[in-house]
Amino acid sequence: MIMEITIVRTLLSILGITLVVGLNAVFVVWLERKVAGHMQYRLGPTEVGPAGLLQTVADGLKLVSKQIIFPRSADTPIFILAPIICLVPVFVALLPVPFSENIQAHELDVGLLLVIALGLLNTLGILLAGWGCDNKYALLGASRAVAQILAYKIPLLLCILPIILLSGTFSLREIVVAQDHSLWFALYQPVAFLIYLVAITMETNRSPFDFAEAESELVAGFHTEYSGMMFSLFFLAEYTYMFVAAAIASVLFLGGWLGPFFPGPVWMLLKIYFFLFLMMWFRWTFPRVRVDQMLSFGWKILLPISLLNFLLTAGVMAAL
Amino acid sequence: MNRSYAKDIATGLASLLTGMKVTMTTMLTKGHTVEWPREAAQVPLMFRGHIQLVANKDNGFAKCIACGACARACPSNCIEVKGAKPEGAKKKSPTFFMLDFTTCSLCGLCVESCPVVAITFSRDYALAGFELQPFAGMDLLKDVASPFVEERNDI
Amino acid sequence: MFDSQTAATYNLETVGDQENDFILNLGPQHPGTHGVLRVVLHMDGEYILSADPVLGYGHRMQEKIAETLTYTQVLPYMARMDYLSALSYNQAWVCLVEKMCGYEVPRRAEYIRVLTTELNRISSHFLWFGAFLLDLGAFTPFLHAFEDREKILDLLETLTGSRLTYCFFRFGGVGADVDSVFLKGAQDFVDHMRSHLASYHDLVTGNVIFQERTRDVGVILPFDTWGYGLTGPVLRGSGEKYDVRLREPYSIYPELDFEIPVEQTGDCLARYLVRLQEIEESLNIIEQTIAGMPEGPIRSKVPKIIKPPEGEATMSVETPRGELMIYAVSDGSKIPYRVKYRVPSFANLSIFSKMAKGQLLADALAVLGSLDLVIPEVDR
């Protein structure tokens, strides 16, 4: 009996996650194009569906129907594997994300650690993509992506640690529950919140830190040689990754599903899309940072401040 | 902590926020997009479309006297004119007036060189197609502009 | 905030191992080169060891074509070289022929010429502004500049009939007269731009990322500027106050009151600031021409077939990119014997390989963007 429940639950989770990934991609790409359009005195997509909502579906269909071109000198197995390695971890990373008290694919005691660990795999996918297709632009893009990991990952972790201290758990659900009785953690940890925001922008390769695919420098960076369905997998991975990062941010800092009037999932989605909108806002406002500037920004500004913030938090908590 | 270090971060952050304010204001103002082809575009009087022959007010035939000045003025040789003198008429009239629009650069030298102001620019702006042929050989005698096209300054 | 100076300069002597170097073809189809420019980069990682521009993908034999056409027929070809400042090219050619033949130009025509050329200069700088920021990875300024550029194009379209490749000036005058609607539109545009330029500075100039990306990047020393024949904002960004409108005045420029903006530092930021100040100065010039627009004819009497007397002449004008000089030799027939164009983009590109040496790839593209190249003009 328990066995059967587990199977049903697993199937439902897979279905749910696939739905979230698919619908999120359709919506976020549309939103991004609308936001970009209106920030630039344009309209964005208007033709397919109401207000252009189905534009992404049309684009997706076009991409699926296109030929996948394999460069002659590409390392074919790696070339094929790279987009899959990019996409699969973000699927798995959605497992422990709670959308309300009961809507969660799988409750894990170490949910946060799982998400952080899976986040690193994305860079592996980018590295493989850059290496596998034997293109210099792609290789440069991939090497940039690898070079920046530590510069954002360590500040990112140092921003999460104070939250762990405050809530005393690694479970994403418990972290939200801990915020039920107090204020949202963003108010206790404004510095960590800001740095986390910058770090996830770096982590998801979004402008102004998008030099892994810097268009004006590297044509399309690591996915220069990818076309058709394989390109859209990268695209899907990127937008899902943004979704996961935003979901974790709202769980850690803005109290997840908590909020008055509306049911939990609505609040959760509102907060997630608030973060996604912020990231779009960044992208359509700022020029791109240079690689070495981003590294020194990570090491010289983000790291010391987040470390200081963590030590301060730990000290205050020990004193209380 | 170094004072300029903190100050740099503060001014940097402030400058980023100023930039974000600009994009947000833009987002809340309306753009000026003309949703062509759902809306018609506004074409100014002086618009230079492909050239067109102007008709005579009296009989509706082309005003052209087939002198060939336009063909000689054209820097890219895209006009071909042939004319003949009909019996009893004082002036020549064109029997063949072909424009190769694929090489035309819309410079307007033909319009300017015409001694009888028989050529004008059309205001047809939707000049795109999937085939070369309608543009490579445009028979201007087939589509003569009305003699009452709005008067232009010059050109 | 960061030591961009030390980070951006690569010590070329430490490059011992040839194994890790590679050749990267930047272009001819690359989003960062704005056209069919190809740069062969010899790189070590992200650092550029040497950069060799390869030209000629857009070569159309403009000088040879000019030897086969009459003086009037050459005029439309002018707009095809530098399509962003077609009116400056128009002006150079008509002034040259007027100089050779000794034609008079009515004052009203001169005012219209200056008014439209300065509008064209602003629209060219707007496009450069957008393209430069695109090189730096910002998309939005591009379309913000285009929104304002559109206003100029609409305005010029009502007067000249075209939006980009104008063929508007005529020997001894201009093609069409301005009316009060056009003048009012131009004045409205000036007023609008005066207030709206502040948003450009808010969005871009003050931005810390932009400042870090452009300050001390691609420095051109005053010593180099004359050796490489640099002109225009690239030269003025290095502290040289040279502008053809000031040094070899033509048309009505001596009567107008305007400044030549100069910056001292010679980096990408200086070139950027010079161009933005030039937009403001052009606005001043436009306002003065609108206020002082005299009445009178717009064209003087000029023979239909133009046959300049035997001899040669040169004419220099200041295009948005720098000094354009046209040299023509007449043998007394209606077709020029020889025409030579000295184009600013070509000379400005020549310093690129020197500046790119030892730079990061990202910086090299910023430098390329700050030179404001128009590739059809380079290749002709």
Short mmCIF file of N, CA, C and O in Angstrom, two decimals, chain C residues 129-220:
data_model
loop_
_atom_site.label_atom_id
_atom_site.label_comp_id
_atom_site.label_asym_id
_atom_site.label_seq_id
_atom_site.Cartn_x
_atom_site.Cartn_y
_atom_site.Cartn_z
N PHE C 129 25.96 55.82 -30.49
CA PHE C 129 25.70 55.65 -29.06
C PHE C 129 25.08 54.28 -28.79
O PHE C 129 25.54 53.53 -27.93
N GLY C 130 24.06 53.96 -29.57
CA GLY C 130 23.41 52.67 -29.38
C GLY C 130 24.35 51.51 -29.68
O GLY C 130 24.45 50.56 -28.90
N ALA C 131 25.08 51.62 -30.79
CA ALA C 131 25.94 50.51 -31.19
C ALA C 131 27.09 50.32 -30.21
O ALA C 131 27.48 49.20 -29.90
N PHE C 132 27.61 51.41 -29.70
CA PHE C 132 28.70 51.33 -28.72
C PHE C 132 28.22 50.62 -27.46
O PHE C 132 28.89 49.73 -26.93
N LEU C 133 27.04 51.01 -26.99
CA LEU C 133 26.52 50.39 -25.78
C LEU C 133 26.17 48.93 -26.03
O LEU C 133 26.28 48.09 -25.14
N LEU C 134 25.79 48.64 -27.27
CA LEU C 134 25.53 47.24 -27.63
C LEU C 134 26.82 46.44 -27.52
O LEU C 134 26.83 45.31 -27.06
N ASP C 135 27.93 47.06 -27.92
CA ASP C 135 29.22 46.40 -27.78
C ASP C 135 29.55 46.14 -26.33
O ASP C 135 30.21 45.16 -25.99
N LEU C 136 29.11 47.05 -25.47
CA LEU C 136 29.38 46.88 -24.04
C LEU C 136 28.33 45.98 -23.40
O LEU C 136 28.37 45.74 -22.20
N GLY C 137 27.37 45.50 -24.18
CA GLY C 137 26.42 44.53 -23.65
C GLY C 137 25.13 45.12 -23.12
O GLY C 137 24.36 44.41 -22.50
N ALA C 138 24.87 46.40 -23.35
CA ALA C 138 23.60 46.98 -22.91
C ALA C 138 22.70 47.15 -24.12
O ALA C 138 23.09 47.76 -25.11
N PHE C 139 21.50 46.63 -24.04
CA PHE C 139 20.61 46.67 -25.20
C PHE C 139 19.72 47.89 -25.19
O PHE C 139 19.41 48.46 -26.22
N THR C 140 19.28 48.28 -24.01
CA THR C 140 18.24 49.29 -23.94
C THR C 140 18.68 50.66 -24.47
O THR C 140 17.91 51.28 -25.20
N PRO C 141 19.90 51.15 -24.16
CA PRO C 141 20.28 52.46 -24.70
C PRO C 141 20.19 52.52 -26.21
O PRO C 141 19.87 53.56 -26.79
N PHE C 142 20.44 51.39 -26.86
CA PHE C 142 20.36 51.32 -28.32
C PHE C 142 18.99 51.77 -28.79
O PHE C 142 18.85 52.64 -29.65
N LEU C 143 17.96 51.20 -28.19
CA LEU C 143 16.62 51.54 -28.67
C LEU C 143 16.14 52.87 -28.13
O LEU C 143 15.33 53.54 -28.77
N HIS C 144 16.68 53.29 -26.98
CA HIS C 144 16.35 54.64 -26.52
C HIS C 144 16.90 55.67 -27.50
O HIS C 144 16.22 56.64 -27.83
N ALA C 145 18.13 55.44 -27.97
CA ALA C 145 18.70 56.36 -28.94
C ALA C 145 17.93 56.30 -30.25
O ALA C 145 17.73 57.31 -30.92
N PHE C 146 17.50 55.10 -30.62
CA PHE C 146 16.76 54.98 -31.88
C PHE C 146 15.42 55.70 -31.82
O PHE C 146 14.93 56.19 -32.82
N GLU C 147 14.83 55.71 -30.63
CA GLU C 147 13.56 56.40 -30.48
C GLU C 147 13.72 57.87 -30.84
O GLU C 147 12.90 58.46 -31.53
N ASP C 148 14.82 58.47 -30.37
CA ASP C 148 15.06 59.89 -30.66
C ASP C 148 15.56 60.07 -32.09
O ASP C 148 15.26 61.07 -32.73
N ARG C 149 16.35 59.10 -32.56
CA ARG C 149 16.84 59.19 -33.93
C ARG C 149 15.67 59.16 -34.91
O ARG C 149 15.68 59.84 -35.94
N GLU C 150 14.67 58.38 -34.56
CA GLU C 150 13.48 58.28 -35.40
C GLU C 150 12.85 59.65 -35.64
O GLU C 150 12.37 59.94 -36.73
N LYS C 151 12.89 60.49 -34.62
CA LYS C 151 12.31 61.82 -34.75
C LYS C 151 13.06 62.61 -35.84
O LYS C 151 12.46 63.32 -36.64
N ILE C 152 14.40 62.48 -35.85
CA ILE C 152 15.19 63.17 -36.86
C ILE C 152 14.87 62.61 -38.24
O ILE C 152 14.68 63.37 -39.20
N LEU C 153 14.80 61.28 -38.32
CA LEU C 153 14.55 60.68 -39.63
C LEU C 153 13.19 61.12 -40.16
O LEU C 153 13.04 61.44 -41.34
N ASP C 154 12.20 61.14 -39.29
CA ASP C 154 10.86 61.59 -39.72
C ASP C 154 10.93 63.02 -40.24
O ASP C 154 10.33 63.36 -41.25
N LEU C 155 11.69 63.83 -39.51
CA LEU C 155 11.80 65.24 -39.87
C LEU C 155 12.48 65.38 -41.23
O LEU C 155 11.99 66.07 -42.13
N LEU C 156 13.59 64.69 -41.39
CA LEU C 156 14.33 64.80 -42.65
C LEU C 156 13.56 64.16 -43.80
O LEU C 156 13.70 64.57 -44.95
N GLU C 157 12.74 63.18 -43.48
CA GLU C 157 11.96 62.54 -44.54
C GLU C 157 10.95 63.52 -45.13
O GLU C 157 10.72 63.52 -46.35
N THR C 158 10.38 64.35 -44.30
CA THR C 158 9.42 65.31 -44.83
C THR C 158 10.10 66.32 -45.74
O THR C 158 9.48 66.90 -46.61
N LEU C 159 11.40 66.53 -45.54
CA LEU C 159 12.10 67.52 -46.36
C LEU C 159 12.76 66.87 -47.57
O LEU C 159 12.64 67.36 -48.70
N THR C 160 13.45 65.76 -47.35
CA THR C 160 14.27 65.19 -48.42
C THR C 160 13.61 64.01 -49.11
O THR C 160 14.03 63.63 -50.20
N GLY C 161 12.63 63.40 -48.48
CA GLY C 161 11.96 62.26 -49.09
C GLY C 161 12.58 60.93 -48.75
O GLY C 161 12.00 59.90 -49.00
N SER C 162 13.78 60.93 -48.19
CA SER C 162 14.37 59.64 -47.80
C SER C 162 14.76 59.70 -46.33
O SER C 162 14.82 60.77 -45.73
N ARG C 163 15.06 58.53 -45.80
CA ARG C 163 15.32 58.46 -44.37
C ARG C 163 16.78 58.19 -44.05
O ARG C 163 17.22 58.46 -42.95
N LEU C 164 17.51 57.62 -44.96
CA LEU C 164 18.89 57.27 -44.62
C LEU C 164 19.86 57.75 -45.69
O LEU C 164 20.75 58.54 -45.42
N THR C 165 19.69 57.28 -46.91
CA THR C 165 20.64 57.63 -47.96
C THR C 165 20.12 58.85 -48.72
O THR C 165 19.60 58.75 -49.81
N TYR C 166 20.31 59.98 -48.09
CA TYR C 166 19.80 61.22 -48.67
C TYR C 166 20.55 61.58 -49.94
O TYR C 166 21.75 61.38 -50.04
N CYS C 167 19.81 62.14 -50.89
CA CYS C 167 20.45 62.78 -52.03
C CYS C 167 19.70 64.09 -52.15
O CYS C 167 18.74 64.21 -52.90
N PHE C 168 20.13 65.05 -51.40
CA PHE C 168 19.29 66.23 -51.18
C PHE C 168 19.95 67.52 -51.65
O PHE C 168 19.28 68.41 -52.15
N PHE C 169 21.26 67.62 -51.49
CA PHE C 169 21.90 68.86 -51.91
C PHE C 169 22.08 68.86 -53.42
O PHE C 169 22.25 67.83 -54.05
N ARG C 170 22.05 70.05 -53.99
CA ARG C 170 22.25 70.20 -55.43
C ARG C 170 23.38 71.19 -55.65
O ARG C 170 23.67 72.02 -54.78
N PHE C 171 23.98 71.12 -56.83
CA PHE C 171 25.01 72.11 -57.14
C PHE C 171 24.35 73.48 -57.14
O PHE C 171 23.38 73.71 -57.85
N GLY C 172 24.86 74.36 -56.31
CA GLY C 172 24.30 75.70 -56.23
C GLY C 172 23.05 75.78 -55.38
O GLY C 172 22.28 76.72 -55.54
N GLY C 173 22.84 74.85 -54.50
CA GLY C 173 21.66 74.98 -53.64
C GLY C 173 21.26 73.66 -53.02
O GLY C 173 22.07 72.76 -52.86
N VAL C 174 19.98 73.58 -52.68
CA VAL C 174 19.46 72.35 -52.12
C VAL C 174 18.23 71.93 -52.92
O VAL C 174 17.69 72.70 -53.71
N GLY C 175 17.78 70.69 -52.69
CA GLY C 175 16.71 70.13 -53.50
C GLY C 175 15.33 70.67 -53.20
O GLY C 175 14.48 70.74 -54.08
N ALA C 176 15.09 71.04 -51.96
CA ALA C 176 13.74 71.48 -51.60
C ALA C 176 13.84 72.54 -50.52
O ALA C 176 14.82 72.60 -49.78
N ASP C 177 12.82 73.36 -50.45
CA ASP C 177 12.84 74.44 -49.47
C ASP C 177 12.20 73.98 -48.17
O ASP C 177 11.30 73.14 -48.17
N VAL C 178 12.69 74.53 -47.08
CA VAL C 178 12.08 74.22 -45.79
C VAL C 178 10.84 75.10 -45.61
O VAL C 178 10.79 76.22 -46.11
N ASP C 179 9.85 74.56 -44.94
CA ASP C 179 8.68 75.37 -44.63
C ASP C 179 8.59 75.56 -43.11
O ASP C 179 9.42 75.05 -42.36
N SER C 180 7.58 76.31 -42.70
CA SER C 180 7.49 76.63 -41.27
C SER C 180 7.24 75.37 -40.45
O SER C 180 7.67 75.27 -39.30
N VAL C 181 6.55 74.37 -41.06
CA VAL C 181 6.28 73.15 -40.31
C VAL C 181 7.60 72.43 -39.98
O VAL C 181 7.81 71.99 -38.85
N PHE C 182 8.47 72.39 -40.98
CA PHE C 182 9.76 71.72 -40.75
C PHE C 182 10.56 72.47 -39.69
O PHE C 182 11.13 71.87 -38.77
N LEU C 183 10.60 73.80 -39.81
CA LEU C 183 11.38 74.58 -38.85
C LEU C 183 10.84 74.41 -37.44
O LEU C 183 11.59 74.29 -36.47
N LYS C 184 9.52 74.35 -37.34
CA LYS C 184 8.93 74.18 -36.02
C LYS C 184 9.26 72.79 -35.49
O LYS C 184 9.60 72.62 -34.31
N GLY C 185 9.19 71.80 -36.38
CA GLY C 185 9.55 70.43 -35.97
C GLY C 185 10.97 70.37 -35.48
O GLY C 185 11.26 69.73 -34.46
N ALA C 186 11.87 71.05 -36.20
CA ALA C 186 13.28 71.03 -35.79
C ALA C 186 13.45 71.71 -34.44
O ALA C 186 14.19 71.22 -33.56
N GLN C 187 12.74 72.83 -34.24
CA GLN C 187 12.86 73.53 -32.96
C GLN C 187 12.30 72.67 -31.83
O GLN C 187 12.89 72.59 -30.75
N ASP C 188 11.18 71.98 -32.10
CA ASP C 188 10.61 71.09 -31.09
C ASP C 188 11.59 69.99 -30.73
O ASP C 188 11.73 69.63 -29.56
N PHE C 189 12.25 69.50 -31.76
CA PHE C 189 13.21 68.43 -31.51
C PHE C 189 14.36 68.93 -30.63
O PHE C 189 14.77 68.24 -29.69
N VAL C 190 14.83 70.14 -30.93
CA VAL C 190 15.91 70.71 -30.12
C VAL C 190 15.46 70.83 -28.66
O VAL C 190 16.17 70.40 -27.74
N ASP C 191 14.25 71.35 -28.46
CA ASP C 191 13.77 71.51 -27.09
C ASP C 191 13.62 70.16 -26.39
O ASP C 191 13.99 69.99 -25.23
N HIS C 192 13.10 69.20 -27.16
CA HIS C 192 12.91 67.87 -26.57
C HIS C 192 14.26 67.26 -26.18
O HIS C 192 14.41 66.73 -25.08
N MET C 193 15.24 67.37 -27.09
CA MET C 193 16.53 66.73 -26.84
C MET C 193 17.26 67.37 -25.67
O MET C 193 17.93 66.69 -24.90
N ARG C 194 17.14 68.71 -25.55
CA ARG C 194 17.82 69.40 -24.45
C ARG C 194 17.45 68.79 -23.12
O ARG C 194 18.30 68.59 -22.25
N SER C 195 16.14 68.47 -22.97
CA SER C 195 15.74 67.90 -21.68
C SER C 195 15.98 66.40 -21.65
O SER C 195 16.29 65.82 -20.62
N HIS C 196 15.87 65.77 -22.81
CA HIS C 196 15.91 64.30 -22.80
C HIS C 196 17.33 63.74 -22.71
O HIS C 196 17.50 62.59 -22.34
N LEU C 197 18.32 64.56 -23.05
CA LEU C 197 19.70 64.06 -22.97
C LEU C 197 20.06 63.67 -21.55
O LEU C 197 20.91 62.81 -21.33
N ALA C 198 19.40 64.28 -20.57
CA ALA C 198 19.69 63.95 -19.18
C ALA C 198 19.43 62.48 -18.92
O ALA C 198 20.16 61.84 -18.15
N SER C 199 18.40 61.92 -19.55
CA SER C 199 18.10 60.51 -19.30
C SER C 199 19.19 59.62 -19.89
O SER C 199 19.44 58.53 -19.38
N TYR C 200 19.87 60.09 -20.94
CA TYR C 200 21.00 59.33 -21.48
C TYR C 200 22.11 59.26 -20.43
O TYR C 200 22.73 58.23 -20.22
N HIS C 201 22.34 60.41 -19.80
CA HIS C 201 23.40 60.44 -18.80
C HIS C 201 23.02 59.59 -17.59
O HIS C 201 23.87 58.93 -17.02
N ASP C 202 21.74 59.63 -17.23
CA ASP C 202 21.30 58.81 -16.09
C ASP C 202 21.46 57.33 -16.42
O ASP C 202 21.90 56.54 -15.59
N LEU C 203 21.05 56.99 -17.63
CA LEU C 203 21.02 55.57 -17.98
C LEU C 203 22.43 55.04 -18.22
O LEU C 203 22.73 53.91 -17.87
N VAL C 204 23.28 55.85 -18.82
CA VAL C 204 24.57 55.32 -19.25
C VAL C 204 25.77 56.00 -18.60
O VAL C 204 26.57 55.36 -17.92
N THR C 205 25.89 57.32 -18.78
CA THR C 205 27.14 57.98 -18.42
C THR C 205 27.49 57.77 -16.96
O THR C 205 28.63 57.49 -16.62
N GLY C 206 26.49 57.90 -16.07
CA GLY C 206 26.79 57.79 -14.66
C GLY C 206 26.96 56.36 -14.19
O GLY C 206 27.53 56.11 -13.13
N ASN C 207 26.47 55.41 -15.00
CA ASN C 207 26.44 54.02 -14.58
C ASN C 207 27.84 53.51 -14.24
O ASN C 207 28.77 53.64 -15.02
N VAL C 208 27.96 52.90 -13.06
CA VAL C 208 29.29 52.50 -12.58
C VAL C 208 29.90 51.43 -13.47
O VAL C 208 31.10 51.43 -13.74
N ILE C 209 29.06 50.54 -13.99
CA ILE C 209 29.60 49.49 -14.86
C ILE C 209 30.16 50.10 -16.13
O ILE C 209 31.26 49.76 -16.58
N PHE C 210 29.39 51.05 -16.70
CA PHE C 210 29.85 51.72 -17.91
C PHE C 210 31.16 52.45 -17.67
O PHE C 210 32.10 52.37 -18.47
N GLN C 211 31.24 53.15 -16.55
CA GLN C 211 32.46 53.90 -16.23
C GLN C 211 33.65 52.97 -16.13
O GLN C 211 34.72 53.25 -16.65
N GLU C 212 33.44 51.83 -15.45
CA GLU C 212 34.56 50.91 -15.28
C GLU C 212 34.96 50.27 -16.60
O GLU C 212 36.12 49.93 -16.80
N ARG C 213 33.98 50.10 -17.48
CA ARG C 213 34.30 49.45 -18.75
C ARG C 213 35.04 50.38 -19.70
O ARG C 213 35.72 49.92 -20.61
N THR C 214 34.86 51.70 -19.54
CA THR C 214 35.41 52.60 -20.55
C THR C 214 36.58 53.44 -20.05
O THR C 214 37.40 53.87 -20.85
N ARG C 215 36.65 53.67 -18.73
CA ARG C 215 37.73 54.54 -18.25
C ARG C 215 39.07 53.83 -18.39
O ARG C 215 39.21 52.66 -18.06
N ASP C 216 40.05 54.55 -18.91
CA ASP C 216 41.41 54.03 -19.10
C ASP C 216 41.47 52.84 -20.05
O ASP C 216 42.42 52.07 -20.03
N VAL C 217 40.46 52.66 -20.84
CA VAL C 217 40.47 51.57 -21.80
C VAL C 217 40.73 52.16 -23.19
O VAL C 217 40.09 53.12 -23.59
N GLY C 218 41.68 51.59 -23.90
CA GLY C 218 41.96 52.04 -25.26
C GLY C 218 42.46 53.47 -25.33
O GLY C 218 41.94 54.28 -26.08
N VAL C 219 43.46 53.77 -24.55
CA VAL C 219 43.95 55.15 -24.50
C VAL C 219 44.77 55.46 -25.76
O VAL C 219 45.65 54.69 -26.15
N ILE C 220 44.41 56.56 -26.42
CA ILE C 220 45.19 57.04 -27.57
C ILE C 220 45.99 58.24 -27.09
O ILE C 220 45.41 59.23 -26.63
#
